[in-house]
Amino acid sequence: MTDDATLLDELLEQEERLVFDRFDNETAILLGTRILERARSAKQAVVVDISRGDQRLFYAALAGTSPDNEFWVAGKIAVVKRFGHSSFYVGQKARIRGVDFADASLVDKQQFRAHGGCFPIIVANVGIVGTATVSGLPQAEDHALVVAVIEEVLAEIGSGEARTEVWTA
């Protein structure tokens, strides 16, 4: 297997593994706060956006960011919503194929940004319900920050059979 194929497999494995049992406002705030805390401790200038559907549940912009980061956040979210995978996966898949993402996907380059940093919020037996997005670092680092904190939060609150509580609608 090539390094590129391994990367794509790893990115898909993250999406299969990082699944919430539920995703409510409190979970969004916890996730956003944890990403923010980790970025602050590493002295990273990032914007953090946690959304469910079209509702932004958490947003913060640390010192050193600019309005340009909002452009990147919106573009990364558009990719996840349209293609159903992390923005990093979609961008890397196009790169590996040797095509320009926007041209090959017939999307507006100003509205769709297939760069790392937006990860789908996936709920078991439901599917994608939202996004967790970071902008401000190189794309692989944006992606890694989001994934690391989602892993941390899921380990804390439990997921799947690891949950100590069962939530029913």
Tab-separated table of C-alpha atoms in Angstrom:
chain	number	residue	atom	x	y	z
A	1	MET	CA	0.000	0.000	0.000
A	2	THR	CA	1.321	3.456	-0.816
A	3	ASP	CA	1.735	6.216	1.755
A	4	ASP	CA	-1.090	8.124	0.057
A	5	ALA	CA	-3.452	5.172	0.238
A	6	THR	CA	-2.479	4.630	3.870
A	7	LEU	CA	-3.272	8.268	4.635
A	8	LEU	CA	-6.715	8.027	3.039
A	9	ASP	CA	-7.415	4.774	4.897
A	10	GLU	CA	-6.357	6.395	8.173
A	11	LEU	CA	-8.609	9.400	7.559
A	12	LEU	CA	-11.584	7.149	6.790
A	13	GLU	CA	-10.828	5.043	9.877
A	14	GLN	CA	-11.009	8.206	11.994
A	15	GLU	CA	-14.492	8.918	10.646
A	16	GLU	CA	-15.609	5.350	11.386
A	17	ARG	CA	-14.169	5.382	14.904
A	18	LEU	CA	-14.955	8.899	16.134
A	19	VAL	CA	-18.711	8.575	16.522
A	20	PHE	CA	-20.848	10.159	19.212
A	21	ASP	CA	-23.899	8.517	20.762
A	22	ARG	CA	-25.484	11.972	20.882
A	23	PHE	CA	-24.396	15.501	20.145
A	24	ASP	CA	-26.144	18.246	22.039
A	25	ASN	CA	-25.287	21.857	22.837
A	26	GLU	CA	-23.352	20.910	25.970
A	27	THR	CA	-21.239	18.420	24.041
A	28	ALA	CA	-20.519	21.086	21.424
A	29	ILE	CA	-19.451	23.572	24.074
A	30	LEU	CA	-17.259	20.965	25.775
A	31	LEU	CA	-15.607	20.074	22.470
A	32	GLY	CA	-15.066	23.691	21.460
A	33	THR	CA	-13.703	24.632	24.870
A	34	ARG	CA	-11.265	21.720	24.850
A	35	ILE	CA	-9.971	22.616	21.389
A	36	LEU	CA	-9.577	26.214	22.528
A	37	GLU	CA	-7.723	25.186	25.697
A	38	ARG	CA	-5.340	22.948	23.772
A	39	ALA	CA	-4.622	25.680	21.218
A	40	ARG	CA	-4.027	28.246	23.970
A	41	SER	CA	-1.636	25.958	25.826
A	42	ALA	CA	0.322	25.436	22.593
A	43	LYS	CA	0.199	29.197	21.863
A	44	GLN	CA	-1.574	28.552	18.562
A	45	ALA	CA	-3.620	31.267	16.859
A	46	VAL	CA	-6.773	29.504	15.697
A	47	VAL	CA	-10.461	29.956	15.101
A	48	VAL	CA	-12.693	27.191	16.475
A	49	ASP	CA	-16.217	26.539	15.181
A	50	ILE	CA	-18.540	23.797	16.362
A	51	SER	CA	-21.848	23.570	14.503
A	52	ARG	CA	-24.848	21.259	14.442
A	53	GLY	CA	-26.744	21.526	11.184
A	54	ASP	CA	-26.813	25.207	10.287
A	55	GLN	CA	-26.555	26.382	13.908
A	56	ARG	CA	-23.208	27.521	15.262
A	57	LEU	CA	-23.044	26.257	18.854
A	58	PHE	CA	-19.503	27.376	19.703
A	59	TYR	CA	-17.176	29.910	18.126
A	60	ALA	CA	-13.947	31.491	19.305
A	61	ALA	CA	-11.128	33.363	17.591
A	62	LEU	CA	-7.827	33.601	19.438
A	63	ALA	CA	-5.441	36.520	19.137
A	64	GLY	CA	-3.437	36.323	15.937
A	65	THR	CA	-6.355	35.226	13.764
A	66	SER	CA	-8.098	37.441	11.229
A	67	PRO	CA	-11.387	37.680	9.338
A	68	ASP	CA	-9.700	35.541	6.674
A	69	ASN	CA	-9.955	32.562	9.010
A	70	GLU	CA	-13.757	32.848	8.893
A	71	PHE	CA	-13.539	32.470	5.097
A	72	TRP	CA	-11.554	29.256	5.575
A	73	VAL	CA	-13.915	27.929	8.254
A	74	ALA	CA	-16.941	28.458	5.999
A	75	GLY	CA	-15.205	26.835	3.026
A	76	LYS	CA	-14.116	23.785	4.991
A	77	ILE	CA	-17.611	23.331	6.452
A	78	ALA	CA	-19.097	23.531	2.939
A	79	VAL	CA	-16.846	20.648	1.860
A	80	VAL	CA	-17.891	18.403	4.746
A	81	LYS	CA	-21.572	19.174	4.232
A	82	ARG	CA	-21.384	18.520	0.484
A	83	PHE	CA	-19.069	15.503	0.387
A	84	GLY	CA	-19.716	13.819	3.749
A	85	HIS	CA	-16.072	13.424	4.745
A	86	SER	CA	-13.477	15.484	6.555
A	87	SER	CA	-12.171	18.426	4.561
A	88	PHE	CA	-8.678	16.943	4.847
A	89	TYR	CA	-9.794	13.628	3.350
A	90	VAL	CA	-11.548	15.321	0.432
A	91	GLY	CA	-8.555	17.538	-0.310
A	92	GLN	CA	-6.012	14.734	-0.018
A	93	LYS	CA	-8.077	12.483	-2.263
A	94	ALA	CA	-8.048	15.152	-4.990
A	95	ARG	CA	-4.317	15.756	-4.503
A	96	ILE	CA	-3.579	12.029	-4.807
A	97	ARG	CA	-5.665	11.850	-7.984
A	98	GLY	CA	-3.657	14.787	-9.317
A	99	VAL	CA	-6.685	16.987	-9.918
A	100	ASP	CA	-7.742	20.419	-8.756
A	101	PHE	CA	-10.440	19.752	-6.175
A	102	ALA	CA	-12.776	22.574	-7.184
A	103	ASP	CA	-12.485	21.941	-10.919
A	104	ALA	CA	-12.916	18.172	-10.598
A	105	SER	CA	-15.873	18.564	-8.228
A	106	LEU	CA	-17.499	21.367	-10.220
A	107	VAL	CA	-17.698	23.632	-7.169
A	108	ASP	CA	-16.900	27.302	-6.605
A	109	LYS	CA	-13.338	27.754	-5.321
A	110	GLN	CA	-14.486	30.686	-3.219
A	111	GLN	CA	-17.111	28.631	-1.382
A	112	PHE	CA	-15.460	25.221	-1.022
A	113	ARG	CA	-12.072	24.771	0.653
A	114	ALA	CA	-10.836	21.174	0.719
A	115	HIS	CA	-8.119	21.849	3.266
A	116	GLY	CA	-7.687	20.080	6.580
A	117	GLY	CA	-9.425	21.292	9.685
A	118	CYS	CA	-13.103	20.404	9.438
A	119	PHE	CA	-14.236	17.054	10.770
A	120	PRO	CA	-17.780	15.700	10.573
A	121	ILE	CA	-19.686	15.259	13.819
A	122	ILE	CA	-21.149	11.794	13.373
A	123	VAL	CA	-23.837	10.354	15.632
A	124	ALA	CA	-24.353	6.586	15.760
A	125	ASN	CA	-27.411	5.408	13.822
A	126	VAL	CA	-27.985	8.969	12.559
A	127	GLY	CA	-24.988	10.067	10.465
A	128	ILE	CA	-23.391	13.466	10.092
A	129	VAL	CA	-25.140	16.070	12.213
A	130	GLY	CA	-22.547	18.830	12.275
A	131	THR	CA	-18.930	19.872	12.072
A	132	ALA	CA	-15.936	20.683	14.251
A	133	THR	CA	-13.605	23.123	12.503
A	134	VAL	CA	-10.237	24.709	13.198
A	135	SER	CA	-8.505	27.304	11.043
A	136	GLY	CA	-5.144	28.962	11.548
A	137	LEU	CA	-2.536	26.215	11.393
A	138	PRO	CA	-1.148	24.266	8.451
A	139	GLN	CA	-3.946	21.998	7.245
A	140	ALA	CA	-2.571	18.731	8.631
A	141	GLU	CA	-2.191	20.401	12.046
A	142	ASP	CA	-5.711	21.872	11.915
A	143	HIS	CA	-7.025	18.361	11.217
A	144	ALA	CA	-4.853	16.725	13.883
A	145	LEU	CA	-5.995	19.205	16.543
A	146	VAL	CA	-9.684	18.553	15.863
A	147	VAL	CA	-9.234	14.776	15.771
A	148	ALA	CA	-7.113	14.655	18.944
A	149	VAL	CA	-9.673	16.600	20.940
A	150	ILE	CA	-12.640	14.626	19.589
A	151	GLU	CA	-10.779	11.468	20.680
A	152	GLU	CA	-10.198	12.995	24.118
A	153	VAL	CA	-13.824	14.059	24.554
A	154	LEU	CA	-15.173	10.687	23.403
A	155	ALA	CA	-12.823	8.918	25.832
A	156	GLU	CA	-14.168	11.102	28.623
A	157	ILE	CA	-17.889	10.959	27.881
A	158	GLY	CA	-17.814	7.484	26.431
A	159	SER	CA	-19.140	6.331	23.109
A	160	GLY	CA	-20.879	3.247	21.916
A	161	GLU	CA	-20.583	0.394	24.426
A	162	ALA	CA	-18.084	2.420	26.489
A	163	ARG	CA	-20.813	4.822	27.643
A	164	THR	CA	-21.789	4.491	31.272
A	165	GLU	CA	-25.164	6.078	30.591
A	166	VAL	CA	-27.650	5.267	27.885
A	167	TRP	CA	-29.457	8.128	26.196
A	168	THR	CA	-32.780	7.582	24.528
A	169	ALA	CA	-34.854	10.058	22.597
